[in-house]
Coordinates of C-alpha atoms in Angstrom, one line a residue:
M1129 CA 69.4 -59.2 -120.4
A1130 CA 68.7 -61.7 -117.5
F1131 CA 70.4 -64.4 -117.9
R1132 CA 73.6 -61.5 -116.9
S1133 CA 71.4 -60.3 -114.4
N1134 CA 71.8 -63.5 -113.1
G1135 CA 75.2 -63.7 -113.6
T1136 CA 75.6 -60.9 -112.1
V1137 CA 74.5 -61.9 -108.9
W1138 CA 76.4 -65.1 -109.4
T1139 CA 79.3 -63.1 -109.1
D1140 CA 78.7 -61.0 -106.2
W1141 CA 77.5 -63.5 -104.7
H1142 CA 80.2 -65.6 -105.5
G1143 CA 82.7 -63.0 -104.4
K1144 CA 81.6 -62.9 -101.1
M1145 CA 81.5 -66.2 -99.9
R1146 CA 85.0 -66.8 -101.1
E1147 CA 85.6 -63.8 -99.3
R1148 CA 84.4 -65.0 -95.7
L1149 CA 85.5 -68.1 -96.3
K1150 CA 89.2 -66.6 -96.6
T1151 CA 88.6 -64.3 -93.5
L1152 CA 87.4 -67.3 -91.6
W1153 CA 90.2 -69.4 -92.4
D1154 CA 92.2 -66.3 -91.6
L1155 CA 90.8 -66.0 -87.6
F1156 CA 91.1 -69.8 -87.2
S1157 CA 94.7 -69.7 -88.8
I1158 CA 96.0 -67.2 -86.7
F1159 CA 94.2 -68.1 -83.7
F1160 CA 95.8 -72.1 -84.1
K1161 CA 99.4 -70.7 -84.2
I1162 CA 99.0 -67.8 -81.6
G1163 CA 97.7 -71.3 -79.7
L1164 CA 100.2 -73.2 -80.4
F1165 CA 103.0 -71.4 -80.4
T1166 CA 102.3 -68.9 -77.1
F1167 CA 103.2 -70.2 -73.2
G1168 CA 102.0 -68.5 -70.3
G1169 CA 98.4 -68.1 -71.4
G1170 CA 96.0 -65.1 -70.2
I1171 CA 98.5 -61.7 -70.1
A1172 CA 101.6 -63.2 -70.8
M1173 CA 100.0 -63.5 -75.3
L1174 CA 99.1 -60.3 -74.8
P1175 CA 102.6 -59.0 -76.9
I1176 CA 101.9 -61.7 -80.0
L1177 CA 98.0 -61.0 -80.0
E1178 CA 98.7 -56.5 -80.3
K1179 CA 101.3 -57.9 -82.8
E1180 CA 98.9 -60.3 -84.8
L1181 CA 95.7 -58.5 -84.6
S1182 CA 96.6 -55.1 -84.3
E1183 CA 100.0 -54.4 -86.0
K1184 CA 99.8 -57.3 -88.8
H1185 CA 96.5 -57.9 -89.5
G1186 CA 94.7 -54.8 -88.2
W1187 CA 91.7 -56.6 -87.3
T1188 CA 92.2 -54.4 -84.2
T1189 CA 93.6 -51.3 -82.2
S1190 CA 95.4 -51.3 -79.1
D1191 CA 92.6 -49.8 -76.9
E1192 CA 90.1 -51.7 -78.2
L1193 CA 92.4 -55.3 -77.9
L1194 CA 93.2 -53.7 -74.0
D1195 CA 88.7 -53.9 -73.7
Y1196 CA 88.7 -57.2 -74.9
F1197 CA 91.7 -58.2 -71.8
A1198 CA 90.1 -56.5 -69.4
I1199 CA 86.3 -57.7 -70.2
G1200 CA 87.9 -61.4 -70.3
Q1201 CA 89.3 -61.1 -67.1
A1202 CA 86.0 -60.5 -66.1
T1203 CA 83.6 -62.7 -67.7
P1204 CA 84.3 -66.7 -66.8
G1205 CA 86.9 -68.5 -69.2
I1206 CA 90.7 -67.9 -70.4
I1207 CA 91.4 -64.4 -71.1
A1208 CA 93.1 -65.5 -74.6
V1209 CA 90.2 -67.9 -75.4
N1210 CA 87.9 -64.9 -74.5
V1211 CA 89.9 -62.0 -76.6
A1212 CA 89.4 -64.6 -79.5
T1213 CA 85.6 -65.0 -79.3
F1214 CA 85.4 -61.3 -79.6
V1215 CA 88.2 -60.9 -82.7
G1216 CA 86.0 -63.6 -83.6
H1217 CA 82.6 -61.7 -83.2
K1218 CA 84.2 -58.6 -84.6
K1219 CA 85.4 -59.9 -87.8
A1220 CA 83.1 -62.6 -89.3
G1221 CA 80.1 -63.1 -86.1
I1222 CA 78.6 -66.1 -84.2
L1223 CA 80.4 -68.6 -86.6
G1224 CA 83.8 -66.6 -86.7
A1225 CA 83.2 -66.9 -83.2
C1226 CA 83.3 -70.6 -82.9
L1227 CA 86.1 -70.7 -84.9
S1228 CA 88.2 -68.3 -83.1
T1229 CA 87.5 -70.2 -80.3
F1230 CA 88.7 -73.6 -81.5
G1231 CA 91.4 -72.6 -83.2
M1232 CA 92.8 -70.8 -79.9
V1233 CA 92.4 -74.4 -77.6
F1234 CA 92.6 -76.3 -80.4
P1235 CA 96.3 -77.1 -80.8
S1236 CA 96.2 -77.5 -76.8
I1237 CA 94.4 -80.1 -76.8
I1238 CA 96.1 -81.6 -79.2
I1239 CA 99.4 -81.5 -76.9
I1240 CA 97.6 -82.3 -73.7
T1241 CA 96.4 -85.6 -75.0
V1242 CA 99.6 -86.2 -76.8
I1243 CA 101.0 -85.9 -73.0
A1244 CA 97.9 -87.4 -71.5
K1245 CA 98.8 -91.2 -73.1
C1246 CA 102.5 -91.1 -71.3
I1247 CA 102.1 -88.1 -68.2
A1248 CA 103.5 -91.4 -65.9
N1249 CA 106.9 -91.1 -67.3
F1250 CA 106.6 -87.5 -69.1
S1251 CA 108.1 -85.9 -65.9
E1252 CA 110.4 -87.6 -64.8
I1253 CA 112.4 -87.1 -68.3
I1254 CA 115.5 -85.1 -66.9
W1255 CA 116.0 -82.8 -70.0
V1256 CA 112.0 -82.0 -70.3
Q1257 CA 111.9 -81.3 -66.5
K1258 CA 114.7 -78.9 -67.2
A1259 CA 113.2 -77.6 -70.3
L1260 CA 110.1 -76.1 -68.9
R1261 CA 112.1 -74.6 -66.2
G1262 CA 113.7 -72.6 -69.0
I1263 CA 110.5 -72.4 -70.0
N1264 CA 109.1 -71.6 -66.9
V1265 CA 111.6 -68.3 -66.8
A1266 CA 111.0 -67.0 -70.6
V1267 CA 107.5 -66.9 -69.5
A1268 CA 108.2 -64.7 -66.0
A1269 CA 110.1 -62.3 -68.2
I1270 CA 106.8 -62.0 -71.0
L1271 CA 104.5 -61.7 -68.7
T1272 CA 106.6 -59.1 -67.0
V1273 CA 106.7 -56.9 -70.3
A1274 CA 103.0 -57.7 -70.8
V1275 CA 102.2 -56.6 -67.2
Y1276 CA 104.2 -53.7 -67.5
K1277 CA 103.3 -52.4 -71.1
F1278 CA 99.2 -53.5 -70.0
A1279 CA 99.8 -51.0 -67.3
K1280 CA 101.5 -48.1 -69.4
K1281 CA 98.6 -48.0 -72.1
S1282 CA 95.6 -48.2 -69.0
V1283 CA 96.8 -45.8 -66.4
K1284 CA 96.4 -42.6 -67.6
S1285 CA 95.6 -40.4 -64.9
V1286 CA 96.1 -40.3 -61.2
F1287 CA 92.4 -42.0 -60.5
G1288 CA 94.0 -45.2 -62.3
F1289 CA 97.6 -45.0 -60.4
V1290 CA 95.8 -45.1 -57.3
L1291 CA 93.3 -47.8 -57.8
L1292 CA 96.4 -50.0 -59.0
Q1293 CA 97.9 -49.4 -55.9
I1294 CA 94.4 -50.1 -53.9
S1295 CA 94.5 -53.3 -56.2
F1296 CA 98.3 -54.2 -55.7
V1297 CA 97.9 -54.0 -51.9
L1298 CA 94.6 -56.0 -51.5
I1299 CA 95.7 -58.6 -53.8
F1300 CA 98.8 -58.9 -52.3
V1301 CA 98.3 -57.5 -48.8
F1302 CA 95.0 -58.8 -47.3
K1303 CA 94.5 -61.9 -50.1
V1304 CA 91.3 -60.7 -51.8
N1305 CA 89.2 -61.5 -54.2
T1306 CA 90.3 -61.0 -57.7
V1307 CA 86.7 -61.0 -58.5
Y1308 CA 85.3 -58.7 -56.2
V1309 CA 88.8 -56.1 -57.0
I1310 CA 87.7 -56.4 -60.6
F1311 CA 83.6 -55.5 -60.1
G1312 CA 84.7 -53.2 -57.6
S1313 CA 86.5 -51.0 -59.9
A1314 CA 84.3 -51.5 -62.6
I1315 CA 81.8 -49.5 -60.0
L1316 CA 84.0 -47.2 -59.6
G1317 CA 85.2 -46.5 -63.3
V1318 CA 80.6 -46.0 -63.7
I1319 CA 80.3 -43.7 -60.6
L1320 CA 83.5 -41.9 -61.5
A1321 CA 81.9 -41.9 -65.3
A1322 CA 79.0 -40.3 -64.0
C1323 CA 80.2 -37.7 -61.6
R1324 CA 81.8 -36.3 -64.5
G1325 CA 79.4 -36.3 -66.3
E1326 CA 80.6 -38.0 -69.6
F1327 CA 77.9 -39.9 -69.6
K1328 CA 75.7 -37.4 -70.8
K1329 CA 78.0 -35.5 -72.4
K1330 CA 78.3 -38.6 -74.6
A1331 CA 74.2 -37.8 -75.5
L1332 CA 74.9 -34.4 -76.5
P1333 CA 75.5 -34.6 -80.0
A1334 CA 72.5 -37.1 -80.2
E1335 CA 70.2 -34.5 -79.0
G1336 CA 71.6 -32.0 -81.4
E1337 CA 71.0 -34.3 -84.2
A1338 CA 67.8 -34.1 -83.6
S1339 CA 67.3 -30.9 -82.9
H1340 CA 68.7 -30.2 -86.1
D1341 CA 66.5 -33.0 -87.9

């Protein structure tokens, strides 16, 4: 009986390890693919991230992905890399976060290292110049679509629309640093939620459950 019990424990442990290793490999390989085939970085990666992470694999919802982007914008580092870290941590803890982050940046390390070897002549090649111009136009289109989708999903109230207009004017007209705009918007969001009593609303169910017990 003891032998069979140990065998069952071993089988369960082996199955969990295989599942975990598969999850870690999926995180690395998928973010490697995203980092390899996505140009533009940042918000330009939103469409492919949403397709791969939300629609195809179901690792995160569209709203969660937008939250990750918002946090990634407000924290140091590249937005897409930060998002990879968040998703990896959600799926497989610290090791998942590390592998997802490495998978996202590894293609860039390879490509930049190769280009650096011949950078003196690389930028002077005619077909490279033409290709980069085409890529720039495509990235501009991707950014336009991504910004539109991002705004459509994020701006859901009059307050959000007004804040969008004010932020645009501050950044585009008055050249205010985006860091101040981001943190200012975060503070306004917290103040508005407090004025509406939204924090108390979330606390009520917990108090009700406590009193019921």
